[in-house]
Amino acid sequence: MSALDTDRYHIFGVCTPKDYCLFVDYVIDEIKNHESSLLQRIQETPDPALRVWRESTALQGTDIFEIECVKDRETAQEAVEFWRAYFHSLGETIIEAGHLCDRLD
């Protein structure tokens, strides 16, 4: 079995208590072990929506939470869309940004 066959895709959210804006995406790496790498990726991404958000919001590791874990990329992409729509239906402001990366290291 290859390493890719055992990968799990972690769906996560990033939300600050200051503005309650929410970014939802996925990565293969365990979120709890890579919070600083994830924050660094958000800081470095050229995505316009994330750039505007990060310039007005100081992100911390405590702002990251895992939502669920799925077994393949297609399911992860569908899950991100589902959770964005779900949180939006609850009245959350969703950061509509592209996918950051698959791996954090």
Short mmCIF file of N, CA and C in Angstrom, two decimals:
data_model
loop_
_atom_site.label_atom_id
_atom_site.label_comp_id
_atom_site.label_asym_id
_atom_site.label_seq_id
_atom_site.Cartn_x
_atom_site.Cartn_y
_atom_site.Cartn_z
N MET A 1 0.85 -1.18 0.00
CA MET A 1 0.00 0.00 0.00
C MET A 1 0.89 1.24 0.00
N SER A 2 0.64 2.15 -0.89
CA SER A 2 1.45 3.36 -0.96
C SER A 2 1.05 4.35 0.12
N ALA A 3 1.92 5.34 0.35
CA ALA A 3 1.63 6.37 1.36
C ALA A 3 0.35 7.12 1.01
N LEU A 4 0.10 7.32 -0.29
CA LEU A 4 -1.09 8.05 -0.69
C LEU A 4 -2.37 7.29 -0.37
N ASP A 5 -2.29 5.94 -0.34
CA ASP A 5 -3.46 5.14 -0.02
C ASP A 5 -3.87 5.28 1.45
N THR A 6 -2.95 5.69 2.31
CA THR A 6 -3.24 5.79 3.73
C THR A 6 -3.44 7.23 4.19
N ASP A 7 -3.30 8.19 3.29
CA ASP A 7 -3.48 9.59 3.65
C ASP A 7 -4.92 9.85 4.07
N ARG A 8 -5.07 10.70 5.05
CA ARG A 8 -6.38 11.17 5.49
C ARG A 8 -6.41 12.67 5.25
N TYR A 9 -7.52 13.17 4.80
CA TYR A 9 -7.68 14.59 4.52
C TYR A 9 -8.44 15.24 5.67
N HIS A 10 -7.81 16.22 6.28
CA HIS A 10 -8.35 16.89 7.46
C HIS A 10 -9.01 18.20 7.04
N ILE A 11 -10.32 18.27 7.26
CA ILE A 11 -11.07 19.48 6.97
C ILE A 11 -10.96 20.37 8.21
N PHE A 12 -10.60 21.62 8.03
CA PHE A 12 -10.40 22.51 9.17
C PHE A 12 -11.04 23.86 8.91
N GLY A 13 -11.22 24.59 9.99
CA GLY A 13 -11.70 25.96 9.92
C GLY A 13 -10.74 26.86 10.66
N VAL A 14 -10.68 28.11 10.25
CA VAL A 14 -9.92 29.14 10.95
C VAL A 14 -10.88 30.29 11.17
N CYS A 15 -11.09 30.64 12.43
CA CYS A 15 -12.04 31.69 12.78
C CYS A 15 -11.51 32.45 13.99
N THR A 16 -11.50 33.76 13.90
CA THR A 16 -11.04 34.56 15.04
C THR A 16 -12.22 35.14 15.79
N PRO A 17 -12.09 35.24 17.12
CA PRO A 17 -13.17 35.85 17.90
C PRO A 17 -13.36 37.33 17.59
N LYS A 18 -12.35 37.96 16.99
CA LYS A 18 -12.42 39.40 16.70
C LYS A 18 -13.44 39.71 15.61
N ASP A 19 -13.40 38.95 14.50
CA ASP A 19 -14.27 39.30 13.38
C ASP A 19 -15.24 38.19 12.97
N TYR A 20 -15.08 37.02 13.52
CA TYR A 20 -15.94 35.87 13.24
C TYR A 20 -16.00 35.48 11.77
N CYS A 21 -15.03 35.90 10.98
CA CYS A 21 -14.93 35.42 9.62
C CYS A 21 -14.35 34.02 9.65
N LEU A 22 -14.75 33.19 8.72
CA LEU A 22 -14.36 31.78 8.74
C LEU A 22 -13.76 31.36 7.42
N PHE A 23 -12.60 30.72 7.50
CA PHE A 23 -11.96 30.11 6.33
C PHE A 23 -12.00 28.61 6.53
N VAL A 24 -12.47 27.87 5.53
CA VAL A 24 -12.54 26.41 5.59
C VAL A 24 -11.74 25.84 4.42
N ASP A 25 -10.91 24.84 4.71
CA ASP A 25 -10.08 24.20 3.69
C ASP A 25 -9.72 22.81 4.19
N TYR A 26 -8.82 22.14 3.48
CA TYR A 26 -8.35 20.81 3.90
C TYR A 26 -6.85 20.69 3.70
N VAL A 27 -6.24 19.81 4.46
CA VAL A 27 -4.84 19.41 4.29
C VAL A 27 -4.74 17.93 4.63
N ILE A 28 -3.64 17.31 4.20
CA ILE A 28 -3.41 15.91 4.52
C ILE A 28 -2.82 15.78 5.92
N ASP A 29 -2.00 16.72 6.31
CA ASP A 29 -1.30 16.65 7.60
C ASP A 29 -2.26 16.85 8.77
N GLU A 30 -1.89 16.27 9.92
CA GLU A 30 -2.66 16.46 11.15
C GLU A 30 -2.63 17.94 11.52
N ILE A 31 -3.78 18.52 11.76
CA ILE A 31 -3.87 19.94 12.09
C ILE A 31 -3.15 20.25 13.39
N LYS A 32 -3.39 19.47 14.42
CA LYS A 32 -2.83 19.78 15.74
C LYS A 32 -1.30 19.77 15.75
N ASN A 33 -0.69 19.07 14.82
CA ASN A 33 0.77 19.00 14.77
C ASN A 33 1.39 20.06 13.87
N HIS A 34 0.56 20.81 13.15
CA HIS A 34 1.08 21.74 12.16
C HIS A 34 0.39 23.11 12.17
N GLU A 35 -0.08 23.54 13.33
CA GLU A 35 -0.79 24.82 13.39
C GLU A 35 0.07 25.98 12.92
N SER A 36 1.32 26.02 13.36
CA SER A 36 2.18 27.15 12.96
C SER A 36 2.47 27.11 11.46
N SER A 37 2.63 25.92 10.88
CA SER A 37 2.84 25.81 9.43
C SER A 37 1.61 26.27 8.66
N LEU A 38 0.44 25.92 9.18
CA LEU A 38 -0.80 26.33 8.54
C LEU A 38 -0.96 27.85 8.58
N LEU A 39 -0.68 28.45 9.72
CA LEU A 39 -0.76 29.91 9.83
C LEU A 39 0.25 30.58 8.90
N GLN A 40 1.42 29.98 8.78
CA GLN A 40 2.44 30.54 7.89
C GLN A 40 1.96 30.48 6.43
N ARG A 41 1.33 29.38 6.05
CA ARG A 41 0.79 29.26 4.69
C ARG A 41 -0.27 30.33 4.43
N ILE A 42 -1.12 30.57 5.41
CA ILE A 42 -2.14 31.61 5.26
C ILE A 42 -1.47 32.97 5.10
N GLN A 43 -0.43 33.21 5.88
CA GLN A 43 0.29 34.50 5.80
C GLN A 43 0.97 34.68 4.45
N GLU A 44 1.44 33.60 3.85
CA GLU A 44 2.23 33.70 2.62
C GLU A 44 1.43 33.56 1.34
N THR A 45 0.20 33.13 1.42
CA THR A 45 -0.57 32.88 0.20
C THR A 45 -0.87 34.18 -0.55
N PRO A 46 -0.82 34.12 -1.86
CA PRO A 46 -1.17 35.31 -2.65
C PRO A 46 -2.68 35.46 -2.87
N ASP A 47 -3.48 34.54 -2.37
CA ASP A 47 -4.92 34.60 -2.57
C ASP A 47 -5.45 35.93 -2.07
N PRO A 48 -6.15 36.70 -2.92
CA PRO A 48 -6.61 38.04 -2.53
C PRO A 48 -7.54 38.05 -1.31
N ALA A 49 -8.45 37.09 -1.23
CA ALA A 49 -9.39 37.07 -0.10
C ALA A 49 -8.66 36.82 1.22
N LEU A 50 -7.70 35.91 1.21
CA LEU A 50 -6.94 35.65 2.44
C LEU A 50 -6.00 36.80 2.76
N ARG A 51 -5.45 37.43 1.74
CA ARG A 51 -4.54 38.56 1.98
C ARG A 51 -5.27 39.70 2.68
N VAL A 52 -6.46 40.05 2.22
CA VAL A 52 -7.23 41.12 2.84
C VAL A 52 -7.59 40.74 4.28
N TRP A 53 -8.00 39.50 4.49
CA TRP A 53 -8.38 39.04 5.83
C TRP A 53 -7.19 39.06 6.79
N ARG A 54 -6.06 38.51 6.36
CA ARG A 54 -4.91 38.43 7.26
C ARG A 54 -4.33 39.81 7.57
N GLU A 55 -4.50 40.78 6.68
CA GLU A 55 -4.00 42.13 6.93
C GLU A 55 -4.81 42.84 8.01
N SER A 56 -6.06 42.40 8.21
CA SER A 56 -6.90 43.06 9.21
C SER A 56 -7.10 42.20 10.47
N THR A 57 -6.55 40.99 10.47
CA THR A 57 -6.79 40.06 11.57
C THR A 57 -5.50 39.36 11.97
N ALA A 58 -5.21 39.35 13.26
CA ALA A 58 -4.05 38.62 13.77
C ALA A 58 -4.48 37.18 14.08
N LEU A 59 -3.98 36.22 13.30
CA LEU A 59 -4.36 34.83 13.48
C LEU A 59 -3.44 34.14 14.49
N GLN A 60 -4.03 33.22 15.27
CA GLN A 60 -3.28 32.44 16.25
C GLN A 60 -3.64 30.98 16.10
N GLY A 61 -2.82 30.10 16.65
CA GLY A 61 -3.08 28.66 16.60
C GLY A 61 -4.40 28.28 17.21
N THR A 62 -4.84 29.03 18.20
CA THR A 62 -6.12 28.73 18.86
C THR A 62 -7.32 29.06 17.97
N ASP A 63 -7.09 29.73 16.85
CA ASP A 63 -8.17 30.06 15.92
C ASP A 63 -8.48 28.92 14.96
N ILE A 64 -7.64 27.87 14.97
CA ILE A 64 -7.77 26.74 14.05
C ILE A 64 -8.52 25.60 14.74
N PHE A 65 -9.46 24.99 14.04
CA PHE A 65 -10.15 23.83 14.58
C PHE A 65 -10.40 22.82 13.47
N GLU A 66 -10.33 21.54 13.83
CA GLU A 66 -10.61 20.48 12.87
C GLU A 66 -12.11 20.19 12.86
N ILE A 67 -12.64 20.03 11.67
CA ILE A 67 -14.07 19.77 11.51
C ILE A 67 -14.33 18.28 11.32
N GLU A 68 -13.59 17.68 10.39
CA GLU A 68 -13.76 16.24 10.13
C GLU A 68 -12.56 15.73 9.36
N CYS A 69 -12.50 14.42 9.20
CA CYS A 69 -11.42 13.77 8.48
C CYS A 69 -12.05 12.82 7.46
N VAL A 70 -11.57 12.88 6.21
CA VAL A 70 -12.11 12.04 5.14
C VAL A 70 -10.97 11.31 4.44
N LYS A 71 -11.32 10.35 3.58
CA LYS A 71 -10.29 9.47 3.05
C LYS A 71 -9.72 9.82 1.68
N ASP A 72 -10.34 10.74 0.93
CA ASP A 72 -9.78 11.06 -0.38
C ASP A 72 -9.99 12.53 -0.74
N ARG A 73 -9.25 12.97 -1.75
CA ARG A 73 -9.25 14.38 -2.14
C ARG A 73 -10.63 14.84 -2.63
N GLU A 74 -11.28 14.03 -3.44
CA GLU A 74 -12.59 14.42 -3.96
C GLU A 74 -13.59 14.64 -2.82
N THR A 75 -13.58 13.74 -1.84
CA THR A 75 -14.48 13.88 -0.70
C THR A 75 -14.09 15.12 0.11
N ALA A 76 -12.80 15.39 0.22
CA ALA A 76 -12.33 16.57 0.96
C ALA A 76 -12.83 17.85 0.28
N GLN A 77 -12.73 17.91 -1.03
CA GLN A 77 -13.20 19.09 -1.76
C GLN A 77 -14.71 19.29 -1.58
N GLU A 78 -15.45 18.19 -1.63
CA GLU A 78 -16.90 18.26 -1.42
C GLU A 78 -17.22 18.69 0.01
N ALA A 79 -16.43 18.19 0.97
CA ALA A 79 -16.65 18.53 2.38
C ALA A 79 -16.40 20.01 2.62
N VAL A 80 -15.36 20.57 2.01
CA VAL A 80 -15.08 22.00 2.16
C VAL A 80 -16.26 22.81 1.65
N GLU A 81 -16.78 22.46 0.49
CA GLU A 81 -17.93 23.18 -0.04
C GLU A 81 -19.15 23.04 0.87
N PHE A 82 -19.38 21.82 1.37
CA PHE A 82 -20.50 21.60 2.28
C PHE A 82 -20.38 22.46 3.52
N TRP A 83 -19.21 22.42 4.18
CA TRP A 83 -19.03 23.16 5.44
C TRP A 83 -19.08 24.67 5.21
N ARG A 84 -18.55 25.15 4.11
CA ARG A 84 -18.67 26.58 3.81
C ARG A 84 -20.15 26.96 3.68
N ALA A 85 -20.91 26.16 2.96
CA ALA A 85 -22.34 26.45 2.79
C ALA A 85 -23.09 26.32 4.11
N TYR A 86 -22.74 25.32 4.89
CA TYR A 86 -23.40 25.11 6.17
C TYR A 86 -23.18 26.30 7.11
N PHE A 87 -21.91 26.68 7.28
CA PHE A 87 -21.61 27.80 8.18
C PHE A 87 -22.21 29.11 7.64
N HIS A 88 -22.22 29.26 6.32
CA HIS A 88 -22.85 30.45 5.73
C HIS A 88 -24.35 30.47 6.05
N SER A 89 -24.99 29.30 6.01
CA SER A 89 -26.43 29.24 6.32
C SER A 89 -26.72 29.59 7.77
N LEU A 90 -25.70 29.46 8.63
CA LEU A 90 -25.84 29.84 10.04
C LEU A 90 -25.56 31.33 10.26
N GLY A 91 -25.21 32.04 9.18
CA GLY A 91 -24.96 33.47 9.28
C GLY A 91 -23.49 33.86 9.39
N GLU A 92 -22.59 32.88 9.28
CA GLU A 92 -21.15 33.18 9.35
C GLU A 92 -20.69 33.86 8.07
N THR A 93 -19.70 34.72 8.18
CA THR A 93 -19.06 35.32 7.02
C THR A 93 -17.95 34.36 6.58
N ILE A 94 -18.04 33.85 5.36
CA ILE A 94 -17.10 32.85 4.85
C ILE A 94 -16.06 33.54 3.97
N ILE A 95 -14.79 33.21 4.23
CA ILE A 95 -13.70 33.69 3.38
C ILE A 95 -13.67 32.77 2.16
N GLU A 96 -14.04 33.30 1.01
CA GLU A 96 -14.07 32.51 -0.22
C GLU A 96 -12.69 32.55 -0.88
N ALA A 97 -11.83 31.67 -0.41
CA ALA A 97 -10.46 31.62 -0.92
C ALA A 97 -10.21 30.26 -1.55
N GLY A 98 -9.19 30.20 -2.37
CA GLY A 98 -8.82 28.94 -3.00
C GLY A 98 -8.12 28.01 -2.01
N HIS A 99 -7.89 26.80 -2.46
CA HIS A 99 -7.22 25.78 -1.66
C HIS A 99 -5.77 26.20 -1.38
N LEU A 100 -5.34 26.12 -0.13
CA LEU A 100 -3.98 26.52 0.23
C LEU A 100 -2.94 25.55 -0.28
N CYS A 101 -3.03 24.30 0.14
CA CYS A 101 -2.03 23.29 -0.18
C CYS A 101 -2.49 21.94 0.33
N ASP A 102 -1.88 20.87 -0.14
CA ASP A 102 -2.20 19.55 0.38
C ASP A 102 -1.37 19.22 1.62
N ARG A 103 -0.10 19.57 1.57
CA ARG A 103 0.82 19.27 2.68
C ARG A 103 1.36 20.58 3.27
N LEU A 104 1.60 20.55 4.58
CA LEU A 104 2.06 21.76 5.25
C LEU A 104 3.57 21.83 5.41
N ASP A 105 4.26 20.74 5.23
CA ASP A 105 5.73 20.77 5.35
C ASP A 105 6.40 20.73 4.02
#
